[in-house]
Short mmCIF file of N, CA and C in Angstrom, two decimals:
data_model
loop_
_atom_site.label_atom_id
_atom_site.label_comp_id
_atom_site.label_asym_id
_atom_site.label_seq_id
_atom_site.Cartn_x
_atom_site.Cartn_y
_atom_site.Cartn_z
N MET A 244 80.84 98.09 57.30
CA MET A 244 80.07 99.27 57.61
C MET A 244 80.38 100.42 56.65
N GLY A 245 81.43 100.30 55.85
CA GLY A 245 81.75 101.35 54.91
C GLY A 245 82.62 102.46 55.45
N TYR A 246 83.06 102.35 56.70
CA TYR A 246 83.91 103.38 57.27
C TYR A 246 85.35 102.92 57.16
N GLU A 247 86.09 103.56 56.26
CA GLU A 247 87.42 103.13 55.92
C GLU A 247 88.53 104.00 56.50
N SER A 248 88.25 105.24 56.84
CA SER A 248 89.29 106.16 57.30
C SER A 248 89.14 106.44 58.78
N GLN A 249 90.24 106.21 59.49
CA GLN A 249 90.27 106.48 60.93
C GLN A 249 91.51 107.32 61.22
N ALA A 250 91.37 108.23 62.18
CA ALA A 250 92.49 109.08 62.54
C ALA A 250 92.35 109.56 63.97
N ILE A 251 93.48 109.89 64.56
CA ILE A 251 93.50 110.59 65.82
C ILE A 251 93.75 112.06 65.48
N VAL A 252 92.95 112.92 66.08
CA VAL A 252 93.10 114.35 65.84
C VAL A 252 93.57 115.00 67.14
N GLY A 253 94.73 115.63 67.08
CA GLY A 253 95.22 116.42 68.20
C GLY A 253 94.74 117.85 68.01
N VAL A 254 94.20 118.44 69.07
CA VAL A 254 93.61 119.77 68.97
C VAL A 254 94.25 120.70 70.00
N GLN A 255 94.77 121.82 69.54
CA GLN A 255 95.23 122.87 70.44
C GLN A 255 94.08 123.86 70.61
N VAL A 256 93.84 124.26 71.87
CA VAL A 256 92.65 125.01 72.22
C VAL A 256 93.02 126.22 73.08
N ASP A 257 92.23 127.30 72.96
CA ASP A 257 92.38 128.42 73.88
C ASP A 257 92.23 127.88 75.31
N PRO A 258 93.12 128.27 76.23
CA PRO A 258 93.11 127.69 77.58
C PRO A 258 91.76 127.76 78.30
N ASP A 259 91.01 128.81 78.10
CA ASP A 259 89.74 128.95 78.80
C ASP A 259 88.59 128.19 78.15
N LYS A 260 88.87 127.48 77.05
CA LYS A 260 87.81 126.79 76.32
C LYS A 260 88.04 125.28 76.20
N ILE A 261 89.03 124.75 76.90
CA ILE A 261 89.39 123.34 76.74
C ILE A 261 88.22 122.41 77.06
N ASP A 262 87.58 122.60 78.20
CA ASP A 262 86.46 121.71 78.56
C ASP A 262 85.32 121.81 77.57
N GLN A 263 84.97 123.03 77.14
CA GLN A 263 83.85 123.20 76.20
C GLN A 263 84.18 122.59 74.84
N VAL A 264 85.40 122.78 74.37
CA VAL A 264 85.79 122.18 73.08
C VAL A 264 85.73 120.65 73.18
N GLY A 265 86.21 120.11 74.29
CA GLY A 265 86.13 118.66 74.48
C GLY A 265 84.70 118.17 74.42
N GLU A 266 83.79 118.89 75.07
CA GLU A 266 82.36 118.53 75.03
C GLU A 266 81.79 118.65 73.63
N ASP A 267 82.14 119.73 72.93
CA ASP A 267 81.63 119.93 71.58
C ASP A 267 82.10 118.83 70.63
N ILE A 268 83.37 118.46 70.74
CA ILE A 268 83.91 117.39 69.89
C ILE A 268 83.23 116.07 70.23
N ALA A 269 83.01 115.81 71.52
CA ALA A 269 82.39 114.56 71.95
C ALA A 269 80.98 114.39 71.39
N GLN A 270 80.32 115.47 71.06
CA GLN A 270 78.95 115.41 70.53
C GLN A 270 78.90 115.02 69.05
N LEU A 271 80.01 115.05 68.36
CA LEU A 271 80.03 114.75 66.92
C LEU A 271 79.91 113.24 66.70
N SER A 272 79.03 112.86 65.79
CA SER A 272 78.75 111.43 65.56
C SER A 272 79.96 110.66 65.01
N GLU A 273 80.88 111.34 64.36
CA GLU A 273 82.06 110.68 63.78
C GLU A 273 83.13 110.36 64.82
N ILE A 274 82.98 110.88 66.02
CA ILE A 274 83.97 110.73 67.08
C ILE A 274 83.60 109.55 67.98
N THR A 275 84.60 108.69 68.27
CA THR A 275 84.34 107.55 69.15
C THR A 275 84.94 107.71 70.54
N TRP A 276 85.97 108.52 70.71
CA TRP A 276 86.48 108.85 72.04
C TRP A 276 87.17 110.19 72.02
N VAL A 277 87.16 110.84 73.18
CA VAL A 277 87.78 112.16 73.34
C VAL A 277 88.47 112.17 74.70
N VAL A 278 89.69 112.70 74.74
CA VAL A 278 90.39 112.86 76.02
C VAL A 278 90.99 114.26 76.10
N ILE A 279 91.01 114.80 77.31
CA ILE A 279 91.71 116.05 77.60
C ILE A 279 93.10 115.63 78.07
N THR A 280 94.14 116.28 77.55
CA THR A 280 95.50 115.82 77.80
C THR A 280 96.42 116.96 78.23
N THR A 281 97.64 116.59 78.57
CA THR A 281 98.72 117.55 78.78
C THR A 281 99.64 117.47 77.58
N GLY A 282 100.54 118.41 77.45
CA GLY A 282 101.49 118.37 76.36
C GLY A 282 101.13 119.35 75.26
N SER A 283 101.58 119.07 74.05
CA SER A 283 101.40 119.97 72.92
C SER A 283 99.95 120.12 72.49
N PHE A 284 99.14 119.11 72.76
CA PHE A 284 97.73 119.15 72.39
C PHE A 284 96.88 119.09 73.66
N ASP A 285 95.80 119.83 73.64
CA ASP A 285 94.89 119.87 74.78
C ASP A 285 93.83 118.78 74.72
N VAL A 286 93.47 118.38 73.51
CA VAL A 286 92.41 117.39 73.29
C VAL A 286 92.89 116.42 72.21
N PHE A 287 92.62 115.13 72.40
CA PHE A 287 92.78 114.14 71.35
C PHE A 287 91.43 113.49 71.11
N ALA A 288 91.13 113.22 69.85
CA ALA A 288 89.86 112.58 69.50
C ALA A 288 90.10 111.55 68.39
N TRP A 289 89.37 110.44 68.48
CA TRP A 289 89.43 109.40 67.44
C TRP A 289 88.23 109.58 66.52
N VAL A 290 88.50 109.75 65.25
CA VAL A 290 87.44 109.98 64.26
C VAL A 290 87.42 108.84 63.26
N THR A 291 86.22 108.44 62.89
CA THR A 291 86.03 107.40 61.88
C THR A 291 85.05 107.94 60.83
N VAL A 292 85.50 107.95 59.58
CA VAL A 292 84.67 108.43 58.46
C VAL A 292 84.83 107.49 57.28
N GLU A 293 84.02 107.72 56.25
CA GLU A 293 83.98 106.80 55.11
C GLU A 293 85.21 106.85 54.21
N THR A 294 85.74 108.04 53.97
CA THR A 294 86.84 108.19 53.00
C THR A 294 87.84 109.23 53.49
N PRO A 295 89.03 109.25 52.91
CA PRO A 295 89.97 110.32 53.24
C PRO A 295 89.40 111.70 52.90
N GLU A 296 88.65 111.79 51.82
CA GLU A 296 88.03 113.06 51.45
C GLU A 296 87.05 113.51 52.53
N ALA A 297 86.28 112.57 53.07
CA ALA A 297 85.32 112.88 54.13
C ALA A 297 86.06 113.35 55.39
N LEU A 298 87.25 112.82 55.63
CA LEU A 298 88.05 113.25 56.77
C LEU A 298 88.43 114.72 56.61
N GLY A 299 88.85 115.10 55.43
CA GLY A 299 89.20 116.50 55.18
C GLY A 299 88.02 117.43 55.39
N VAL A 300 86.86 117.04 54.88
CA VAL A 300 85.65 117.85 55.06
C VAL A 300 85.30 117.94 56.54
N PHE A 301 85.37 116.82 57.25
CA PHE A 301 85.07 116.79 58.68
C PHE A 301 85.97 117.75 59.44
N LEU A 302 87.27 117.72 59.16
CA LEU A 302 88.21 118.58 59.87
C LEU A 302 87.93 120.05 59.61
N ARG A 303 87.59 120.39 58.38
CA ARG A 303 87.36 121.79 58.03
C ARG A 303 86.01 122.31 58.50
N THR A 304 84.98 121.46 58.42
CA THR A 304 83.62 121.96 58.66
C THR A 304 83.06 121.64 60.04
N LYS A 305 83.69 120.72 60.76
CA LYS A 305 83.17 120.36 62.08
C LYS A 305 84.14 120.67 63.20
N ILE A 306 85.40 120.27 63.08
CA ILE A 306 86.38 120.55 64.14
C ILE A 306 86.89 121.99 64.03
N GLY A 307 87.28 122.37 62.84
CA GLY A 307 87.91 123.67 62.64
C GLY A 307 87.05 124.87 62.94
N VAL A 308 85.75 124.70 62.97
CA VAL A 308 84.84 125.83 63.21
C VAL A 308 84.41 125.95 64.67
N ILE A 309 84.83 125.03 65.53
CA ILE A 309 84.46 125.10 66.94
C ILE A 309 85.19 126.27 67.59
N PRO A 310 84.44 127.16 68.26
CA PRO A 310 85.10 128.30 68.92
C PRO A 310 86.13 127.84 69.95
N GLY A 311 87.31 128.42 69.86
CA GLY A 311 88.39 128.06 70.77
C GLY A 311 89.44 127.15 70.17
N VAL A 312 89.11 126.49 69.06
CA VAL A 312 90.09 125.62 68.39
C VAL A 312 91.13 126.50 67.71
N ARG A 313 92.37 126.31 68.09
CA ARG A 313 93.48 127.08 67.51
C ARG A 313 94.12 126.36 66.33
N ARG A 314 94.33 125.06 66.50
CA ARG A 314 95.08 124.28 65.51
C ARG A 314 94.78 122.82 65.71
N THR A 315 94.84 122.07 64.61
CA THR A 315 94.70 120.61 64.70
C THR A 315 95.86 119.95 63.97
N GLU A 316 96.14 118.74 64.38
CA GLU A 316 97.09 117.89 63.65
C GLU A 316 96.46 116.50 63.60
N THR A 317 96.47 115.92 62.43
CA THR A 317 95.78 114.65 62.22
C THR A 317 96.78 113.52 62.02
N PHE A 318 96.56 112.43 62.73
CA PHE A 318 97.40 111.24 62.63
C PHE A 318 96.53 110.13 62.06
N VAL A 319 96.72 109.82 60.78
CA VAL A 319 95.87 108.85 60.09
C VAL A 319 96.30 107.43 60.45
N SER A 320 95.31 106.60 60.76
CA SER A 320 95.56 105.20 61.08
C SER A 320 95.79 104.42 59.79
N LEU A 321 96.95 103.78 59.69
CA LEU A 321 97.27 102.97 58.52
C LEU A 321 96.91 101.50 58.72
N LEU A 322 97.09 101.01 59.95
CA LEU A 322 96.83 99.60 60.24
C LEU A 322 96.56 99.45 61.73
N ASN A 323 95.48 98.78 62.06
CA ASN A 323 95.13 98.56 63.46
C ASN A 323 95.75 97.23 63.91
N LYS A 324 96.69 97.29 64.84
CA LYS A 324 97.38 96.09 65.33
C LYS A 324 96.69 95.47 66.52
N LYS A 325 95.88 96.25 67.24
CA LYS A 325 95.18 95.70 68.40
C LYS A 325 93.96 96.54 68.71
N ASN A 326 92.87 95.88 68.95
CA ASN A 326 91.62 96.56 69.34
C ASN A 326 90.84 95.61 70.22
N ILE A 327 90.72 95.94 71.47
CA ILE A 327 89.99 95.09 72.41
C ILE A 327 88.57 95.64 72.55
N PRO A 328 87.58 94.97 72.00
CA PRO A 328 86.20 95.46 72.10
C PRO A 328 85.75 95.60 73.56
N GLY A 329 85.09 96.69 73.86
CA GLY A 329 84.54 96.89 75.18
C GLY A 329 85.50 97.45 76.21
N VAL A 330 86.78 97.62 75.84
CA VAL A 330 87.74 98.15 76.80
C VAL A 330 87.80 99.67 76.62
N ILE A 331 87.62 100.39 77.71
CA ILE A 331 87.70 101.84 77.68
C ILE A 331 88.91 102.22 78.50
N LEU A 332 89.81 102.97 77.89
CA LEU A 332 91.04 103.40 78.58
C LEU A 332 90.82 104.69 79.29
#
């Protein structure tokens, strides 16, 4: 399919905007799942894009501009050891 770069993005959000940011991120075509969490990050999202360069552009122009996003940290996938198709956690 040509999509080579995958990453988990942890997002810190203004407390009053967590649900809206989660919804906004979920609407992005590059995102395959989004969860609201506890801990250091309020939202985690799995992103799949064509190249590492495209990942950088995505983070700056799509995630970073969402109102309420304070900070992101990206965890790039190096190797997928297990993927069960059709299983939603």
